[in-house]
PDB file of C-alpha atoms in Angstrom:
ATOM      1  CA  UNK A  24     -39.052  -4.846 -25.678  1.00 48.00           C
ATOM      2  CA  UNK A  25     -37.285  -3.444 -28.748  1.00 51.00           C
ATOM      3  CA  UNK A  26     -34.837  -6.115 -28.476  1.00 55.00           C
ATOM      4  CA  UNK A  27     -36.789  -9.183 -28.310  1.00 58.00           C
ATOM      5  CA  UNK A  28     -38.788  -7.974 -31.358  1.00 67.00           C
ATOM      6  CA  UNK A  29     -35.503  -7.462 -33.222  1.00 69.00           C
ATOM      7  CA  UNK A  30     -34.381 -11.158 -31.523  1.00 68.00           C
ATOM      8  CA  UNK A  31     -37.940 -12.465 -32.995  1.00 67.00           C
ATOM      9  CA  UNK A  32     -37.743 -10.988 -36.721  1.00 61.00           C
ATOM     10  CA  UNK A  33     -34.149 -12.131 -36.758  1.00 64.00           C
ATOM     11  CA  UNK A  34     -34.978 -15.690 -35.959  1.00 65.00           C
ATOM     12  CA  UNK A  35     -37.113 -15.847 -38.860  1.00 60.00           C
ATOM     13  CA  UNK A  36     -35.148 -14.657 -40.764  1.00 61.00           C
ATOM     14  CA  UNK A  37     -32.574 -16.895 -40.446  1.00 62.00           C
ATOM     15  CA  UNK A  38     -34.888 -19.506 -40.418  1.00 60.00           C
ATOM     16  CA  UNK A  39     -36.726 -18.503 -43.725  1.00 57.00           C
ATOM     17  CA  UNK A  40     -34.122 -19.966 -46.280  1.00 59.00           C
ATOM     18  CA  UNK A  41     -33.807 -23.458 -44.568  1.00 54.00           C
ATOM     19  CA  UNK A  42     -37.813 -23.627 -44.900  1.00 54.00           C
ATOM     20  CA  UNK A  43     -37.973 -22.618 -48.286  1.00 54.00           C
ATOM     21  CA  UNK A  44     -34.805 -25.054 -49.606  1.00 61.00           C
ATOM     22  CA  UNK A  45     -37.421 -28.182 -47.827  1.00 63.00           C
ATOM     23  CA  UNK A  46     -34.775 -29.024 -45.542  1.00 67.00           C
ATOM     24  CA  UNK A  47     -35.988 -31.696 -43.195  1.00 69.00           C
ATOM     25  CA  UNK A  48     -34.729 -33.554 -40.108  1.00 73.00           C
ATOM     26  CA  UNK A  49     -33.217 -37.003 -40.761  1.00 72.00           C
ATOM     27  CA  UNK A  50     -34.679 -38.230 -37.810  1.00 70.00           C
ATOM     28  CA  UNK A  51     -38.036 -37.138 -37.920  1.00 72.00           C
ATOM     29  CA  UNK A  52     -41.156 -39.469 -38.660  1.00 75.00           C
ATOM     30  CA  UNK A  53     -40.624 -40.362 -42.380  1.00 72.00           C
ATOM     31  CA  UNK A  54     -37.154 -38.416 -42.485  1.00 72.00           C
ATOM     32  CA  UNK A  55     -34.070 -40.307 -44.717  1.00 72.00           C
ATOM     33  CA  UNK A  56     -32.667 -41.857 -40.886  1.00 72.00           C
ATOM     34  CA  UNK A  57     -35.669 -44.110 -40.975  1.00 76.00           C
ATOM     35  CA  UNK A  58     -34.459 -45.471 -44.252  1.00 79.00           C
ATOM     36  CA  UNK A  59     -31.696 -47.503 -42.457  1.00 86.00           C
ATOM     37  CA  UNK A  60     -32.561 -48.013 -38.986  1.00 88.00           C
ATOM     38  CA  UNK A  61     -31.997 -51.853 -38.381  1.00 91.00           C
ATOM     39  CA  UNK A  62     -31.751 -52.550 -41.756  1.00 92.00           C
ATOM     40  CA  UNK A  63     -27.829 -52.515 -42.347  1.00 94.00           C
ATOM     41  CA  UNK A  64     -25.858 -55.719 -41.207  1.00 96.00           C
ATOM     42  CA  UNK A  65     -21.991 -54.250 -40.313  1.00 96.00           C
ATOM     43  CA  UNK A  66     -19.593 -56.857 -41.468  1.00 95.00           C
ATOM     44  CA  UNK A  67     -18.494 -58.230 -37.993  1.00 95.00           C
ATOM     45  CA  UNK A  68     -14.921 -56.828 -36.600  1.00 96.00           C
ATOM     46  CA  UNK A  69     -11.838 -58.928 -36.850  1.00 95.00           C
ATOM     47  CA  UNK A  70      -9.850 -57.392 -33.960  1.00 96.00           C
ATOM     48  CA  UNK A  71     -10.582 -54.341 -30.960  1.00 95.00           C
ATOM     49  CA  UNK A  72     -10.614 -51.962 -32.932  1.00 96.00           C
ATOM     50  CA  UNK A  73     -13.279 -52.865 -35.502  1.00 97.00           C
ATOM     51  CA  UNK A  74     -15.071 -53.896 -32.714  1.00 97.00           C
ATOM     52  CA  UNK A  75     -15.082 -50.640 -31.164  1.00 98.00           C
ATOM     53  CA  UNK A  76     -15.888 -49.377 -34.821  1.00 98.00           C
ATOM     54  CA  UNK A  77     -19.048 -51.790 -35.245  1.00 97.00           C
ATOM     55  CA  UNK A  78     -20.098 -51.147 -31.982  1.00 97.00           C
ATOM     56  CA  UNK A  79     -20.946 -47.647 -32.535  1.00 98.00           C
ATOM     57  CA  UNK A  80     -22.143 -48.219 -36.143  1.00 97.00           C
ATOM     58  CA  UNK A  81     -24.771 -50.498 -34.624  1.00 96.00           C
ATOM     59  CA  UNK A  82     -25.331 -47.976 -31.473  1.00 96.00           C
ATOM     60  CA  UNK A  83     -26.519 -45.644 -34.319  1.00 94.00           C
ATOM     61  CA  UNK A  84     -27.723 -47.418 -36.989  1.00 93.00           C
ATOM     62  CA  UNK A  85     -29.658 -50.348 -34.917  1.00 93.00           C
ATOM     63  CA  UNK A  86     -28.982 -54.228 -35.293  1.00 93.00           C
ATOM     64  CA  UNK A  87     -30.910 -55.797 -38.574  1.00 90.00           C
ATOM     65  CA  UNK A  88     -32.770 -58.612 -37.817  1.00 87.00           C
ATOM     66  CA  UNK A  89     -33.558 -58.933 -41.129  1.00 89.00           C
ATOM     67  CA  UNK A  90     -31.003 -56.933 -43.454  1.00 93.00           C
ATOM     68  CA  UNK A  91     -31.722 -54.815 -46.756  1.00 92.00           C
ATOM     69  CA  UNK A  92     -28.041 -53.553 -46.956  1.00 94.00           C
ATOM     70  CA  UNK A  93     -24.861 -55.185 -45.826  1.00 96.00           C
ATOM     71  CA  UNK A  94     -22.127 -52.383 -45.117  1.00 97.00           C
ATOM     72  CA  UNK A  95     -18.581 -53.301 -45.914  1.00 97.00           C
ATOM     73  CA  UNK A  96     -15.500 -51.637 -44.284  1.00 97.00           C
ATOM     74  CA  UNK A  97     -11.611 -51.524 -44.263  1.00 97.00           C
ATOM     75  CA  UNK A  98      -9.949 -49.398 -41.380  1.00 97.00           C
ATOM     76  CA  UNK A  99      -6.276 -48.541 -41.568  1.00 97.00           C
ATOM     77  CA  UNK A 100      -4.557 -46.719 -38.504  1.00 97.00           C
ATOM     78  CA  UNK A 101      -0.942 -45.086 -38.527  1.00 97.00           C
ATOM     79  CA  UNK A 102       0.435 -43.561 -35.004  1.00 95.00           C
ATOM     80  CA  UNK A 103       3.161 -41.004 -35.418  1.00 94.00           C
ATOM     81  CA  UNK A 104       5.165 -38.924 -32.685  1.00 89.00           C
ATOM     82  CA  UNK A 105       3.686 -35.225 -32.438  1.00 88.00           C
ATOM     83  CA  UNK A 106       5.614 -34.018 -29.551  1.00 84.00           C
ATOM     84  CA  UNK A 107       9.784 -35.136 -29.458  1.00 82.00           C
ATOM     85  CA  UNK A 108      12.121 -33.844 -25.968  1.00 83.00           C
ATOM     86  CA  UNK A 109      14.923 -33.197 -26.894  1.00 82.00           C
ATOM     87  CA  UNK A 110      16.522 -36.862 -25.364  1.00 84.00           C
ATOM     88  CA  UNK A 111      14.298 -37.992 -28.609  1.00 80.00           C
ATOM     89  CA  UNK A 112      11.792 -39.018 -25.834  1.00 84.00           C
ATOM     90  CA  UNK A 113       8.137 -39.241 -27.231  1.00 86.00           C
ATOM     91  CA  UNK A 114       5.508 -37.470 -24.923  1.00 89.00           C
ATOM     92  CA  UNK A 115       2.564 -37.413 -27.416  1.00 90.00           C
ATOM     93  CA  UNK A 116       1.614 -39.690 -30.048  1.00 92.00           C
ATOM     94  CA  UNK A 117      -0.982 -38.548 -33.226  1.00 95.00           C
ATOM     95  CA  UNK A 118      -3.407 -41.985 -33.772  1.00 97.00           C
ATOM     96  CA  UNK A 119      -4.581 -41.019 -37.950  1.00 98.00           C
ATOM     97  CA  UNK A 120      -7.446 -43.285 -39.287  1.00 98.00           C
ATOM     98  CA  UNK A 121      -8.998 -43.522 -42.395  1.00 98.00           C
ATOM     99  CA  UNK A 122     -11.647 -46.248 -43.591  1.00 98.00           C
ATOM    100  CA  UNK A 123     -13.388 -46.999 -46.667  1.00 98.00           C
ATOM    101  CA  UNK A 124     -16.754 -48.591 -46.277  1.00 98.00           C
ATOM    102  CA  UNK A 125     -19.932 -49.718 -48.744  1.00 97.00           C
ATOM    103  CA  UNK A 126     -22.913 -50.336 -48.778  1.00 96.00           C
ATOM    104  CA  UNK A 127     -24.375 -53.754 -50.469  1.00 95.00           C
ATOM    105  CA  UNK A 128     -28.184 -54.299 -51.513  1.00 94.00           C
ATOM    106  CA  UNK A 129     -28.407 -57.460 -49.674  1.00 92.00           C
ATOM    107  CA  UNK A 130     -31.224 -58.825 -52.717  1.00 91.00           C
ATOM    108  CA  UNK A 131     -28.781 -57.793 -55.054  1.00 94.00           C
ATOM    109  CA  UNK A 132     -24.952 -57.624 -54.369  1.00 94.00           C
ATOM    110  CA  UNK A 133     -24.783 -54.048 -55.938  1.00 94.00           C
ATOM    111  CA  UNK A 134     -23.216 -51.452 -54.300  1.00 95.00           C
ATOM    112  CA  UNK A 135     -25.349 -48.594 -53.981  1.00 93.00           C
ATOM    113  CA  UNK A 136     -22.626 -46.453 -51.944  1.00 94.00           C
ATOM    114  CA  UNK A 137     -19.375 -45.833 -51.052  1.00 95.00           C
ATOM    115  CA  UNK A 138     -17.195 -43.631 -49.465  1.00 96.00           C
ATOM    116  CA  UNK A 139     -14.414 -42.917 -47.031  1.00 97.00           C
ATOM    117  CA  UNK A 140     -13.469 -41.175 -43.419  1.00 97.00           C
ATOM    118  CA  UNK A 141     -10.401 -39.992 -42.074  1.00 98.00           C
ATOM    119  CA  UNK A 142      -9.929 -38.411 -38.950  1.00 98.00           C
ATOM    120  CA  UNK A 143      -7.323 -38.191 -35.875  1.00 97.00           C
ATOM    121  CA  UNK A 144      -6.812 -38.397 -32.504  1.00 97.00           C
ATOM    122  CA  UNK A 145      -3.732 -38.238 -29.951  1.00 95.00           C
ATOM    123  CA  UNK A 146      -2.746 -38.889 -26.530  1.00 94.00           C
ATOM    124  CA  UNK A 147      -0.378 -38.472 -24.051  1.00 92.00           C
ATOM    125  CA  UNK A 148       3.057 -41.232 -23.654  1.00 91.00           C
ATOM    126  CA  UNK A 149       4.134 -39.458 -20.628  1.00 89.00           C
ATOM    127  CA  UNK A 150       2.573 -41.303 -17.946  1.00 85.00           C
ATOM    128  CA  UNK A 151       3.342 -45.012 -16.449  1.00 91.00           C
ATOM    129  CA  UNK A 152       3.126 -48.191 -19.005  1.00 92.00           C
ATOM    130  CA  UNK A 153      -0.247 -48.612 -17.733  1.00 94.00           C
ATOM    131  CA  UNK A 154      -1.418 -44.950 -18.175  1.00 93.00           C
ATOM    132  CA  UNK A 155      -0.102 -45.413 -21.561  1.00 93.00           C
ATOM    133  CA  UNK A 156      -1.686 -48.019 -22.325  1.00 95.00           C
ATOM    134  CA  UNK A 157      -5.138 -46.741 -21.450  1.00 96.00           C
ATOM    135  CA  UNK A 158      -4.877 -43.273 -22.984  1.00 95.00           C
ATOM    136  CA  UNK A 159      -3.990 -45.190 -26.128  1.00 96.00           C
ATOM    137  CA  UNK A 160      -6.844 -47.444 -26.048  1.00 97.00           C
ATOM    138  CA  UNK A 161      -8.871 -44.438 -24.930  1.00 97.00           C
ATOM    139  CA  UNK A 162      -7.692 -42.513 -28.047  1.00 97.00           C
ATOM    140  CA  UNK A 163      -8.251 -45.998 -30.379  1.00 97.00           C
ATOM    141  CA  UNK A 164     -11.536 -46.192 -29.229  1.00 97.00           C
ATOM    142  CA  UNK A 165     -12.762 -42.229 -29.883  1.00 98.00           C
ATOM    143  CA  UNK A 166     -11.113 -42.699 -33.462  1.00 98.00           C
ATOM    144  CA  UNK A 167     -13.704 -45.486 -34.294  1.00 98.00           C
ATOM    145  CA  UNK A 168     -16.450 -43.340 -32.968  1.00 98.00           C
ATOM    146  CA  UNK A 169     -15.486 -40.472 -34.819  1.00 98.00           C
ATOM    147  CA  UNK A 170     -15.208 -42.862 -38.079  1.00 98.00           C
ATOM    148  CA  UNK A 171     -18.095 -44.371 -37.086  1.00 98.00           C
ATOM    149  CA  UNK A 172     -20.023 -40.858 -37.069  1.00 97.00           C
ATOM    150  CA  UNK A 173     -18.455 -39.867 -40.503  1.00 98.00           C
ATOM    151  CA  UNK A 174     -19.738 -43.287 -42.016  1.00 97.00           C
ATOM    152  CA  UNK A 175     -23.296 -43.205 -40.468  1.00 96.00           C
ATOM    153  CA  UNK A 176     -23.052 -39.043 -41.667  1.00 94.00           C
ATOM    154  CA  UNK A 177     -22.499 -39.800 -45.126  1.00 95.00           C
ATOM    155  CA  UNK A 178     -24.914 -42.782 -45.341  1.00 94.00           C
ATOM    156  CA  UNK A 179     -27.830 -40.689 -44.091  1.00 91.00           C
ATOM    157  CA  UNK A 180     -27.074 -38.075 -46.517  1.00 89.00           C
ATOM    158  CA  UNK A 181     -27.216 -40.610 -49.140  1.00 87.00           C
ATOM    159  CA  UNK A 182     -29.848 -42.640 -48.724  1.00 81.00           C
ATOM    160  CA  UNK A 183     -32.258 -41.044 -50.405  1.00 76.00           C
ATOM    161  CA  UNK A 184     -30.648 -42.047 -53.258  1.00 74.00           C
ATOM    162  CA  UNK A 185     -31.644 -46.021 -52.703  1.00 66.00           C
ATOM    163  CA  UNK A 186     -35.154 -45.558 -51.428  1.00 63.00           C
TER     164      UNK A 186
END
């Protein structure tokens, strides 16, 4: 009994300085996610793995049928060998990304953000070709989701600032 008392005033506690800073979800009714929900048109991909990027972006963000903001992106990739035998034989490969993206009022052509993500992935070279070949798409695609993420992350936390 003791302990779920302590459990209870401990919860509150923790809780009390979130509550009092007005902290509230992004995705609840009236919450800053609303603000962009199919109202951003992604600039359409030019090869797999923008596609893969814009996918996601639209998976969380929704389609626009009828735009406010138009969100602008450049995605650079660099793959680098992580793991060397000592034949110089590469069994693991690093997959870096980075992209710089913003955000365009559609009414107006002015950029009302902008930012960048960078983040990493890797995968394994020591299967067959084909193996190979799907770990590496496999890693290509979960570095556009996690770029993805970081781009829909930053936009939420900013758009309060272009209400």
């Amino acid at each position: 009994m003791l302990s779920f008392k302590r459990r209870a005033v401990l919860g509150l506690l923790a809780a009390a300085p979130v509550a009092a800073c007005g902290f509230t979800p992004v995705y609840a009714p009236g919450g800053q996610g609303t603000l962009l929900r199919n109202r951003v048109r992604v600039e359409p991909p030019t090869n797999r793995l923008e596609f893969e990027l814009v996918r996601r972006l639209e998976e969380r963000l929704g389609q626009a049928d009828a735009p406010a903001y138009a969100l602008l992106h450049t995605v650079e990739t660099r793959r680098e060998g992580i793991a060397v035998t000592g034949s110089n034989d590469v069994t693991r490969i690093r997959v870096n990304g980075s992209v710089d993206y913003a955000l365009i009022e559609a009414a107006s052509d002015a950029q009302v953000l902008a930012g960048q993500g960078a983040t990493f992935t890797a995968y394994s070279a020591t299967g067959t070709t084909l193996a190979t070949d799907a770990a590496r798409q496999d890693a290509d695609d979960r570095l556009m989701v996690g770029l993805a993420d970081q781009i829909v992350a930053q936009l939420l936390a900013g758009a309060a600032r272009f209400q």
